Structures are given as structure tokens and as C-alpha cells.
Amino acid sequence: MRSIRLILGINIIISFLSVYGFQLFAQSYNFTNYSLKEGLPQSQVREIYQAKDRTLWLGTFGGLSNFDGREFTSYSKADGLVSNSVTSIVEDKNGQIIFGSERGINLLHSGKVKTIFKGHEVSYLNKDQQGNIWGISENKLFKLVKNIPVFYSIENRAVTMLSANAAGELFVAVNGKGLYRLNKNNWTLYHAFPPDFAPLYITKILFDSAKKDKIYILTYRKGVFVLEKGKIEPFFSDKRINIYHAIEQDSKGNIWVGSQKGAYLVNNKKLVLYFNGDNGLSDNQVEVIFKDAENNIWISCFSDGFYKYEGDAFIRYNKFNGKDLPYPVSGIAEDRDQNLWIGTFNKGLLKYDGKNVEEVNVPELKDRNIYFVYADTKKNIWVSAQDYGIWKLENGKFKQVLKPERFVCSSMMEDRDGGLWINNPMATLYIKGNKIEKITGFDGYSSCLYGLSADSVLVGTSTGVSLIRNKKVDKQFKIKILEGTYVLSIIKHKDQVLFATLGDGIVSWNIKTNAIKKYVIADGLNSNDVYSFAIDNQQNLWCGTGRGINKLTFNQAENRYQIFNDNPMIIECNQNAILNYKGNILVGTISGLIRCQTNPTVENKPNPLIRIRQVNVFDKNNKANDFQLFNVAATNQIFKLKYHQNHISINFKAVFLSNPQAVLYRYKLVGVDNDFSKPVPNTEIEYSAIRPGSYSFQVLAIANGRQSNIEQFSFTIIPPFYDTVWFKLIAFVLSMFVIWLIFYLIFKSREKKKDQLEKIKTKEQEKIRKQTAEDFHDDIGNKLTRINVLSEILDKKVNDDQPEQKELIRMIKENAGLLYTGTKDILWALDPQSDNLFEILMHIKSFGIDLFHNTGVSFKMEGVLPKHSKLHLSMEFNRNLTLIFKEMLNNVLKHAEAKQVLIMVIETEHNTINILTTDDGKGFDLDSVERGRGLNNIQTRCKRIKSTFQISSVKSKGTTTTISTRIPVTK
């Protein structure tokens, strides 16, 4: 248990101002000191300047240093400074830091130092409204023109001071004359000094933040004067001060004055506070007092580095009558007379009566380890002392109630029935009247107690939390999230029961809904080690942690606690050493008592400011091509990187000088991430193997519930030529073309093979046709000829008086002749030489001539040209076209009673052929005539050869038929 209650150490000693009229011991004001051990290059800070990125630039006797609230980056003669004694600093309009020293002027840009003037000491530097840099060297005024000092003389007098007001107007003090103001590159008198004031040496002037024309004038020996309404009057001086060095005004309008022995806080011409080594500052010379953009006051103390004033929201009491009392406070309680009883480790029990602090002179309690101090409902004080058991204060005297056991009792609680619960690591004791009950059976070592209801008590242990119901441990009760967790304190706040844990932050349990929530560093806690709880008069929850004190308020809208961590103090608190006392929260720590104001004055501080400091670009192909980018956000441009420069690291830093430890970062890479990351402390993010495309890295900082600006770095990774849209499009088109070409060649190959097969097949067919025609001609033709011959012989042998036989012989001869004629058509169609349009038309012409021979009908066919022989046609086309015209010409012969028949072959405009057949016969009415089989056959055969058939006829005027073919004609 002792290891739990004894705390490891403290980093920064901070003390606070008392309010509400009570004083505990002696009090120290709240300052944080930065010196050599924190990284300051030299302990004598001569100048403080804040740049646009809100970092502080410090001029020391050891060189120039930049401070971002956590780290120092320093430059000295080894880096190129003409002198390590830096006296003045200013930032030009290009963001370059220009600083004067005892030997000249240097310029700092992107981490590199350049000398622009080498010679005498430069004591002041400032910037006018146009961005020009002015300075003072050996009481002479100069202006930097192209980084060369050009000196100006004013009344041939010494210039002792250079300053600017809020509007950026420059003023100088001219010894023996007055204040001059820069007006369009001319220095004009602003206010002449009266004779009694003129000889005073002026080192600084300060423009009042509330009154534009009110100016505070700091003199070297005579203190502070005020210039208002044309008059100069004394404002502040102190007999203890021989030399005045610094002046500043805080956000509340108070004037701070730095002297050779500490700092003074003045309000309305009255000394309010004197800061020195006895109350948190230093007895050394205060060289500079500076107010930053967040309204923090910074004070440089000669040989002690510099300090930041942290305000008076938290006050630490660690002295009494000049005696240091930095004892670990283990318990605090208030009796019925409002006396405070304070338990400590090693120094026993202390009593504070509102005026004095005294050690309780009880041998068993003096110089002992006190493990708790408790006040019951009647305000009786109970104390647990190591090796001496439990004691109770009655009638002004302490009386031992319980003798010591093997283990020390570490906590105490009174239930609603007046029963007292006291626990040690192995058991819990219940005391009521003269009866004592011991309760065991819980897991782990007992650490704290809390009365949940009339019959139920929660016990925090080293393995979680147990429930004692009706004096027995309830084995069914479990809070799973706390299993295996060391619980150090328990409190009920509204509907929430909160558990302080060692290493797991705060766990809340809603006793109505059973909802469980957890709060850790990422939510704003100073530490995940939480030791104590208390509730103030405004129902805010306070907790002491391993790294300071947090205040929590419950946000009803979000149904969770909001944590405030605006206390920069790093100090470790003790377990259950906390008390709501006179409207303030007192917290016991390892080195004294801390008082927390529950309603401190809240200053309107700006949000954190974040900057992307550097981008490192790595080339995966050649390390020699790695490079860095600076001020990427300020350039507001999109950087283009090659595809092999796709590994980058981005370094960023937010400045929040009010509480730099509270700063966390959220970032995202637009194009990869959908939302910002969870808050993290990392200040550098690395991305590797980024695909080509356009991206924007965005980062913001959060601190004390405030969000910074969003800083952005936009870049495009240019894809390789083979990964561009045009290349992919061309590749796709080429691929499609290649695929088409392959299929085309395959198709053409197949077509070629098919054509070859067709040609072979056609040749074979032609061969077969030719052979068939020859065979048919030789075989059938000879047989038909023999039939004719035999018929003629038979006809001669049959007598004329046998007419029937004669008629049969005639019919045999006629049919044989007709068969022979038909056989000629078949043979002609079978002959491959007939498969062209010319032969077909000539065959039709021959047929027509033969058909109309000796019939009295004149037959003509026109338009048959030799070139038609080039139009090769299939045997099917040949056969059908021939049969179509045989049918038509036979119909003309049988039915038309025509005198003339004309067939014309006409080439159309579309290079196809129409064949017209015209007769001058009797004609007929197309609407009334019944179509016979002949016309139907003609229509059918035309469809077979993909041709159209049209007929027009007028009674007594003949008939015209047109066959339109799709045979292409090549001219």
C-alpha cells in the first residue's frame, strides 16, 4: 500500500495566489521556470520576441534560441552568428528572422544563418507598417535598405529606444527632446519632453491596450511615468529599486515592471504584488517581461532562465514562517470549527486554525505516516497512523479507538445508519457502537470504500471492485471493464458512479442504465493514474492524477464528461487526499497542498496555431534524389512529385504556449482517409508507396477543448507514362485493335479456307457437272436419237391404214423430241460455262427465238452485253432465271395474242440490273384477273434468287413485266 500512496516526484515547483481570505502556510505564485535543464542554451535571456507562427525567439548571451513550448532550437557562433550575445529580434515580411547582437546583424532563413551587417552592437530592431526594418546601434537610428544599414540623424541627438504601437506605427525616444513618430519615412515630433523630464534616460515605452493615446514610459533609474492628454506624470516607482529594466501590460490591464530584484505587478498606480525568490519567481534581475499572443506573461530573470506566469486558478502552499513544508499530504478533513486537519507522510498530523499551522503534539501521531484523515457526519476527526491504529478526536483530545493490526488501515467511510467502515488490504471492518465485524472474501487487496445504498458498500481492490451487501461479499456482482484493474477511489456523481484507477483512467457506471464509459489521456486526462475525487459547490467533479489536477463537467447533450486540462502544472497527487473546503478544492500532493479555484477568471485565449514545418520526399530509385520542402502551406501551391517519389514524411508542430503538454493532433490524407485520425501526440507522419494521384494532407491540433487552424499540404504524384490515362486509352485501343485484328485474321483465314474449300468444291462440282453433262449427252442424247431413228423406221413399216399406230409413233417421236429439247436445257444448265449472266441471257434469247419461230410473233432481246460474262452466278440463279422467262414467254405465246415481244436488259443507277419484258397483246385487268400457277411460280422463283417481280397490264395495250435483280454491275 505504501507504494501506492507515496508519489515518485515533481518536475516543476508551482505555487498559487490565495483567494476567499484564507491563508494556508505561506503561498507561492504560479510560475513555470525554463532554464538550462529544459534546453535553454544559456541562462541569461536578454530579449523575447514572438514570430507569426507563435513560437518564441530568445536572445541570450549564448546565442539565439527558438522555443515552441516544449523544445528549444538554438543557434550560436558555430552556426554563423557574428556574436553569441543576441540583443534584439524581429521577423521581416518574408518570415525571416533578423536579430541584432553585440557585433552586428544576422538573418536566419530555413535554418541557415547569414550575416548582413558586421560592426557595432544593435540594441533595438523593429518593423514599420510597410515591413521595413529599423534599428538602433550605439544610440544611432538606422534603416535596413537591401540588408544594408542606412543611418538617420534626429536633431543630432542620441536615440535611446525604438518601439511600435498596436497599429504598427514606429516611435523613438530622442534623448533630451521627446518622442518622435515615423510618418511616411519622415520622423516627426510626437511629444516634446518637459525640461525636468528631458534628461531622463528612456529605455522602453508601452502603449496602453485600452486607451490609444495613453503611453507608459520606462526610465532607467526613476521608474514608470505615464503620458496622457499631453501630460507626463509619475506612475510607479519603489525605493527598493535602483534600476528598471522591463515593462509590460497583461490582458487584465495590470502593469508589470521588471527591476534588478524581481518583478512588480501594479494596478491603478498601486503596488499589488511583488514577485521574488520567496514566492515563486527569482531574486535576480528581471531583464524582459513579455506578453505573447495567448496573453501569457513571460519573465526573464538574469541567470535563472525565464519564467511563465501560470495564473492563480491553482495555488500551492508549501511554506510556513519561512520554513519549507513540502511534505506528501495523505489526507485532509474539516472539523465542526472549520479547522483543517492535514495528514502527511513522515511528519505526522498538522492542524490549521485559519491563522497558524501547528503539528499535533501526540507522540503516537507526531512524525508518523498518516494514512487517512476522515471527518464523519458529526465532524469528528478520525486518523489512521502507521503502527498506532485508528484515533478519534474527542473533546479536543485524540483517543485510540482501534489498536494496530498487521496491516495499516487505509480508508474510512460512514454509512447512512451511522456505522463506520474501515478497511485494510485484507479485510473490511464494520463498527457500530461497541460491536466490530470483520468482512473478508473479496478478491485482491482492498484500497477504498464507498456506500452505494443503505445495505451495500463498494470496495475498490487491486483486481477491480467488489460489492458488500448486508455485510457479505456478493460474488455475483461484477463490473467487467474493471476486472484486473487497481481501483483507488470511488465517488457517486448524479447518476454516475466513478472509479479512479491506476493506469486505466476513470471508469463511469450509470446505475440507472448500466452504461459504462472510460476516460483516459486521449479524452483530456493529465494522466491515466487517478488517485482522488471530489465534487465542488457547482457540482463539477475534480480528480487528482499522477500529473496534475483535472476538472470534469457532465455534458447532458453528449451524455458524457467533458474534461478540462488547462492546468499546466505537472505534480503527482495522493490517494483520497482531497476536500471541498470553503468553496475551493484542496488536493494533497507529494510536496504540499494545492488549492483549486472552482470559479477562476477565464481568459479568452486564442486557439492553438499549427504549421507544417517540413516535408521530406524520398526517391525509391535513387536516395541521392531525396529532398526537403519548407513552408509548404505558406506557398499555397500544389507540389508535383514523380511516381518514384511516393514515400514522404510530414513534420508539423502546433504552438499553444498556455499548455503545450495538452496539445494533440488529428490528421488525414484526403484521397486515402475518409476522416481525421483520433487525437495523437505524434508530430510526424509517414506515408509510403502512395499511388499516383492528387492528395491533400490536412492536420489540426486540439488543446484544452480548443481546435487550431487546419494546415494543408497538397501534392500530386505524377504517374509513369504507362500509368497515364492517355497511355491506358491508347493501350486499350491498341489492345482492342490487336484483338480485332486477331479475330479478323482468324475470320479471314477461315473465310479464305472456306473460299478455298468452296472453290475446290465448286471446281469439283463443275467437274461433276461437266462430266454429268457429257455423260448425259453421250448416254441420254444417243438413246433419244436412237428412239427417234427407231420411231421413224417403225413409222415406215406401219401402213397408213393404221392411223392409231401412226398417231402413237408420232407422239413417241414428238415426246422424244421434246425430251431432247429439255435435255439440252439441263445439259446447258449443268455446264459450268453457263454460270454467268451473259450466257443466261443468251440462252433466254435463243429460247425466245425458237419459241416464237413460225408463230407470227416478232421477238427481240436488247441490252445483252459481253461484259455481262464477268458476272458469275450460281447454278440455282441460272436455273431459276431461265425457268422464269420460259414461263413468261410461254404465257405470252399462249394468252397474249401479241404481235411483238421485247426483252430489254437495263442497268440501274445503283449498278444493278432490271430485265423488262413487254408485249403488245390484249392485256388484262390486274384487279379482276385470277392469278394462276404460272404467276405464283414466277413470284416464288424470284424470291429464291432474291429478286423482285412486278407486272403492269392494260387491256388492249399489252403487258410489261419487270424483274429487278441484285446483281452488281462493275463498269
Short mmCIF file of C-alpha atoms in Angstrom, two decimals, residues 15-262:
data_model
loop_
_atom_site.label_atom_id
_atom_site.label_comp_id
_atom_site.label_asym_id
_atom_site.label_seq_id
_atom_site.Cartn_x
_atom_site.Cartn_y
_atom_site.Cartn_z
CA SER A 15 2.67 27.98 -6.21
CA PHE A 16 -0.55 29.97 -6.23
CA LEU A 17 -2.36 33.08 -5.06
CA SER A 18 -4.85 32.85 -2.19
CA VAL A 19 -8.48 33.91 -2.51
CA TYR A 20 -11.54 33.83 -0.28
CA GLY A 21 -9.47 35.27 2.56
CA PHE A 22 -7.79 32.17 3.98
CA GLN A 23 -4.05 31.50 4.02
CA LEU A 24 -2.57 28.05 4.30
CA PHE A 25 1.07 28.25 5.39
CA ALA A 26 2.81 30.69 3.02
CA GLN A 27 1.90 30.77 -0.63
CA SER A 28 3.89 30.85 -3.83
CA TYR A 29 2.70 32.25 -7.12
CA ASN A 30 2.32 30.05 -10.10
CA PHE A 31 5.41 30.27 -12.30
CA THR A 32 6.97 27.68 -14.59
CA ASN A 33 10.70 28.02 -14.98
CA TYR A 34 12.65 27.15 -18.15
CA SER A 35 16.39 27.03 -17.83
CA LEU A 36 19.42 25.02 -18.91
CA LYS A 37 17.95 21.67 -17.90
CA GLU A 38 14.95 22.24 -20.19
CA GLY A 39 17.24 23.07 -23.14
CA LEU A 40 17.80 26.81 -22.94
CA PRO A 41 21.33 27.36 -24.36
CA GLN A 42 22.26 29.99 -21.76
CA SER A 43 20.53 31.16 -18.58
CA GLN A 44 20.56 34.92 -19.26
CA VAL A 45 17.70 35.84 -21.62
CA ARG A 46 18.09 39.41 -22.90
CA GLU A 47 15.26 39.57 -25.46
CA ILE A 48 11.95 37.76 -26.13
CA TYR A 49 10.14 38.03 -29.47
CA GLN A 50 7.13 36.12 -30.85
CA ALA A 51 7.05 35.23 -34.55
CA LYS A 52 3.96 34.81 -36.73
CA ASP A 53 3.98 31.05 -36.03
CA ARG A 54 3.67 31.98 -32.31
CA THR A 55 6.98 30.42 -31.32
CA LEU A 56 9.19 32.47 -29.04
CA TRP A 57 12.63 33.66 -30.14
CA LEU A 58 15.02 34.22 -27.26
CA GLY A 59 18.15 36.30 -27.36
CA THR A 60 20.73 35.15 -24.79
CA PHE A 61 24.42 35.54 -24.07
CA GLY A 62 24.77 32.07 -25.56
CA GLY A 63 23.13 32.76 -28.89
CA LEU A 64 19.64 32.69 -30.41
CA SER A 65 17.02 30.11 -29.41
CA ASN A 66 13.56 29.23 -30.68
CA PHE A 67 11.02 27.83 -28.19
CA ASP A 68 7.72 26.18 -29.16
CA GLY A 69 6.52 25.47 -25.62
CA ARG A 70 8.31 22.14 -25.37
CA GLU A 71 11.61 22.22 -27.22
CA PHE A 72 14.44 24.66 -27.83
CA THR A 73 16.23 25.01 -31.17
CA SER A 74 19.36 27.08 -30.74
CA TYR A 75 21.98 28.85 -32.90
CA SER A 76 25.40 30.15 -31.93
CA LYS A 77 28.65 31.37 -33.46
CA ALA A 78 29.26 27.80 -34.55
CA ASP A 79 26.22 28.20 -36.82
CA GLY A 80 27.36 31.55 -38.26
CA LEU A 81 26.35 34.19 -35.69
CA VAL A 82 28.68 37.19 -35.55
CA SER A 83 28.22 37.18 -31.77
CA ASN A 84 26.55 34.92 -29.20
CA SER A 85 25.23 37.97 -27.32
CA VAL A 86 21.84 38.49 -29.03
CA THR A 87 20.16 41.76 -28.05
CA SER A 88 17.25 42.34 -30.45
CA ILE A 89 14.98 40.26 -32.71
CA VAL A 90 12.40 40.95 -35.43
CA GLU A 91 10.67 38.96 -38.18
CA ASP A 92 10.56 40.54 -41.64
CA LYS A 93 7.64 40.40 -44.08
CA ASN A 94 9.13 37.28 -45.73
CA GLY A 95 9.14 35.30 -42.50
CA GLN A 96 12.91 35.61 -42.00
CA ILE A 97 14.23 36.18 -38.50
CA ILE A 98 16.59 39.15 -38.26
CA PHE A 99 18.48 39.56 -35.00
CA GLY A 100 20.97 42.03 -33.68
CA SER A 101 23.88 41.30 -31.37
CA GLU A 102 26.89 43.00 -29.87
CA ARG A 103 28.75 42.60 -33.16
CA GLY A 104 26.16 43.22 -35.88
CA ILE A 105 23.10 41.72 -37.55
CA ASN A 106 22.34 38.18 -38.70
CA LEU A 107 19.49 36.78 -40.76
CA LEU A 108 18.03 33.30 -40.28
CA HIS A 109 16.13 31.58 -43.07
CA SER A 110 15.24 27.87 -43.36
CA GLY A 111 17.67 27.04 -40.58
CA LYS A 112 20.66 28.81 -42.18
CA VAL A 113 22.37 31.87 -40.71
CA LYS A 114 23.58 34.74 -42.89
CA THR A 115 25.49 37.85 -41.79
CA ILE A 116 24.09 41.09 -43.24
CA PHE A 117 25.92 43.63 -41.09
CA LYS A 118 29.08 43.33 -39.03
CA GLY A 119 30.25 46.04 -36.68
CA HIS A 120 28.79 47.57 -33.54
CA GLU A 121 26.09 46.48 -31.10
CA VAL A 122 22.48 46.60 -32.31
CA SER A 123 20.24 47.19 -29.30
CA TYR A 124 16.78 47.53 -30.92
CA LEU A 125 15.09 46.16 -34.06
CA ASN A 126 11.52 46.75 -35.19
CA LYS A 127 9.36 46.72 -38.33
CA ASP A 128 7.30 49.61 -39.70
CA GLN A 129 3.88 49.38 -41.36
CA GLN A 130 5.43 48.80 -44.79
CA GLY A 131 7.62 45.96 -43.50
CA ASN A 132 10.87 47.95 -43.45
CA ILE A 133 13.31 47.06 -40.67
CA TRP A 134 14.58 49.86 -38.38
CA GLY A 135 17.10 49.60 -35.58
CA ILE A 136 19.36 51.37 -33.12
CA SER A 137 23.12 50.90 -32.96
CA GLU A 138 25.16 52.87 -30.43
CA ASN A 139 22.22 55.27 -29.96
CA LYS A 140 22.03 55.90 -33.71
CA LEU A 141 18.92 55.17 -35.74
CA PHE A 142 19.20 53.18 -38.98
CA LYS A 143 17.03 51.54 -41.60
CA LEU A 144 17.91 48.36 -43.46
CA VAL A 145 17.88 49.04 -47.20
CA LYS A 146 18.62 45.88 -49.17
CA ASN A 147 20.09 44.48 -45.93
CA ILE A 148 22.47 47.44 -45.60
CA PRO A 149 22.08 49.84 -42.62
CA VAL A 150 21.34 53.43 -43.69
CA PHE A 151 21.68 55.76 -40.69
CA TYR A 152 19.32 58.65 -39.87
CA SER A 153 20.00 61.59 -37.56
CA ILE A 154 17.27 63.18 -35.45
CA GLU A 155 18.28 66.57 -34.01
CA ASN A 156 21.84 65.19 -33.78
CA ARG A 157 20.77 63.54 -30.55
CA ALA A 158 21.10 60.06 -29.11
CA VAL A 159 18.18 57.74 -29.84
CA THR A 160 17.61 55.57 -26.76
CA MET A 161 14.53 53.48 -27.61
CA LEU A 162 12.56 52.09 -30.56
CA SER A 163 9.02 50.73 -30.21
CA ALA A 164 5.77 50.16 -32.14
CA ASN A 165 2.14 50.55 -31.16
CA ALA A 166 -0.69 48.12 -31.95
CA ALA A 167 -1.21 49.74 -35.37
CA GLY A 168 2.45 49.17 -36.29
CA GLU A 169 3.48 52.84 -36.05
CA LEU A 170 7.10 53.27 -35.01
CA PHE A 171 8.22 55.59 -32.20
CA VAL A 172 11.68 56.52 -30.95
CA ALA A 173 12.82 58.34 -27.84
CA VAL A 174 15.34 61.11 -28.57
CA ASN A 175 17.38 61.98 -25.53
CA GLY A 176 16.64 65.49 -24.24
CA LYS A 177 13.96 66.15 -26.87
CA GLY A 178 10.95 63.87 -26.83
CA LEU A 179 9.07 61.07 -28.62
CA TYR A 180 9.21 61.00 -32.42
CA ARG A 181 6.90 59.08 -34.75
CA LEU A 182 7.64 57.73 -38.22
CA ASN A 183 5.33 59.31 -40.79
CA LYS A 184 5.88 58.31 -44.44
CA ASN A 185 9.60 57.75 -43.96
CA ASN A 186 9.98 61.01 -42.01
CA TRP A 187 10.47 61.24 -38.26
CA THR A 188 8.28 63.95 -36.75
CA LEU A 189 7.98 65.10 -33.15
CA TYR A 190 5.08 63.39 -31.38
CA HIS A 191 5.54 64.81 -27.88
CA ALA A 192 8.23 67.10 -26.52
CA PHE A 193 9.57 66.25 -23.07
CA PRO A 194 9.26 68.90 -20.37
CA PRO A 195 12.58 70.28 -19.06
CA ASP A 196 12.53 68.32 -15.80
CA PHE A 197 11.82 65.05 -17.63
CA ALA A 198 14.03 65.52 -20.72
CA PRO A 199 17.35 64.45 -19.11
CA LEU A 200 15.94 61.05 -18.04
CA TYR A 201 17.21 58.04 -19.95
CA ILE A 202 14.25 56.22 -21.53
CA THR A 203 14.63 52.52 -22.25
CA LYS A 204 11.10 51.44 -23.17
CA ILE A 205 7.61 52.75 -23.85
CA LEU A 206 4.35 50.81 -23.56
CA PHE A 207 1.07 51.67 -25.30
CA ASP A 208 -1.98 51.07 -23.15
CA SER A 209 -4.24 48.34 -24.56
CA ALA A 210 -7.46 50.14 -23.60
CA LYS A 211 -6.56 53.79 -24.23
CA LYS A 212 -4.94 54.51 -27.56
CA ASP A 213 -3.26 57.79 -26.51
CA LYS A 214 -2.03 56.58 -23.13
CA ILE A 215 1.67 55.71 -23.08
CA TYR A 216 3.74 54.30 -20.22
CA ILE A 217 7.37 55.46 -20.25
CA LEU A 218 10.04 53.36 -18.52
CA THR A 219 13.10 55.26 -17.35
CA TYR A 220 16.36 53.64 -16.35
CA ARG A 221 16.50 55.00 -12.79
CA LYS A 222 13.30 56.87 -11.97
CA GLY A 223 10.63 54.29 -12.62
CA VAL A 224 7.50 54.43 -14.75
CA PHE A 225 5.77 57.58 -15.99
CA VAL A 226 2.52 57.89 -17.91
CA LEU A 227 1.90 60.20 -20.88
CA GLU A 228 -1.79 61.01 -21.19
CA LYS A 229 -3.65 64.05 -22.52
CA GLY A 230 -0.39 65.78 -23.26
CA LYS A 231 0.97 65.47 -19.72
CA ILE A 232 3.68 63.28 -18.26
CA GLU A 233 3.13 62.18 -14.67
CA PRO A 234 4.80 59.62 -12.37
CA PHE A 235 3.05 56.24 -12.39
CA PHE A 236 5.19 53.87 -10.32
CA SER A 237 8.50 53.77 -8.50
CA ASP A 238 9.78 51.92 -5.47
CA LYS A 239 12.60 52.80 -3.09
CA ARG A 240 13.83 49.20 -3.26
CA ILE A 241 14.51 49.57 -6.99
CA ASN A 242 17.70 51.16 -8.27
CA ILE A 243 17.37 50.16 -11.94
CA TYR A 244 14.25 49.49 -14.01
CA HIS A 245 14.63 47.08 -16.94
CA ALA A 246 11.25 45.98 -18.30
CA ILE A 247 7.58 46.92 -18.61
CA GLU A 248 4.53 45.08 -19.95
CA GLN A 249 0.74 45.13 -19.66
CA ASP A 250 -1.25 41.93 -19.15
CA SER A 251 -4.71 41.10 -20.54
CA LYS A 252 -6.38 42.44 -17.36
CA GLY A 253 -4.75 45.85 -17.75
CA ASN A 254 -2.19 45.34 -14.96
CA ILE A 255 1.27 46.77 -15.47
CA TRP A 256 4.27 44.53 -14.86
CA VAL A 257 7.59 46.16 -14.07
CA GLY A 258 10.92 44.37 -14.09
CA SER A 259 13.78 45.52 -11.87
CA GLN A 260 17.19 44.39 -10.70
CA LYS A 261 15.46 42.47 -7.88
CA GLY A 262 12.37 40.74 -9.15
#
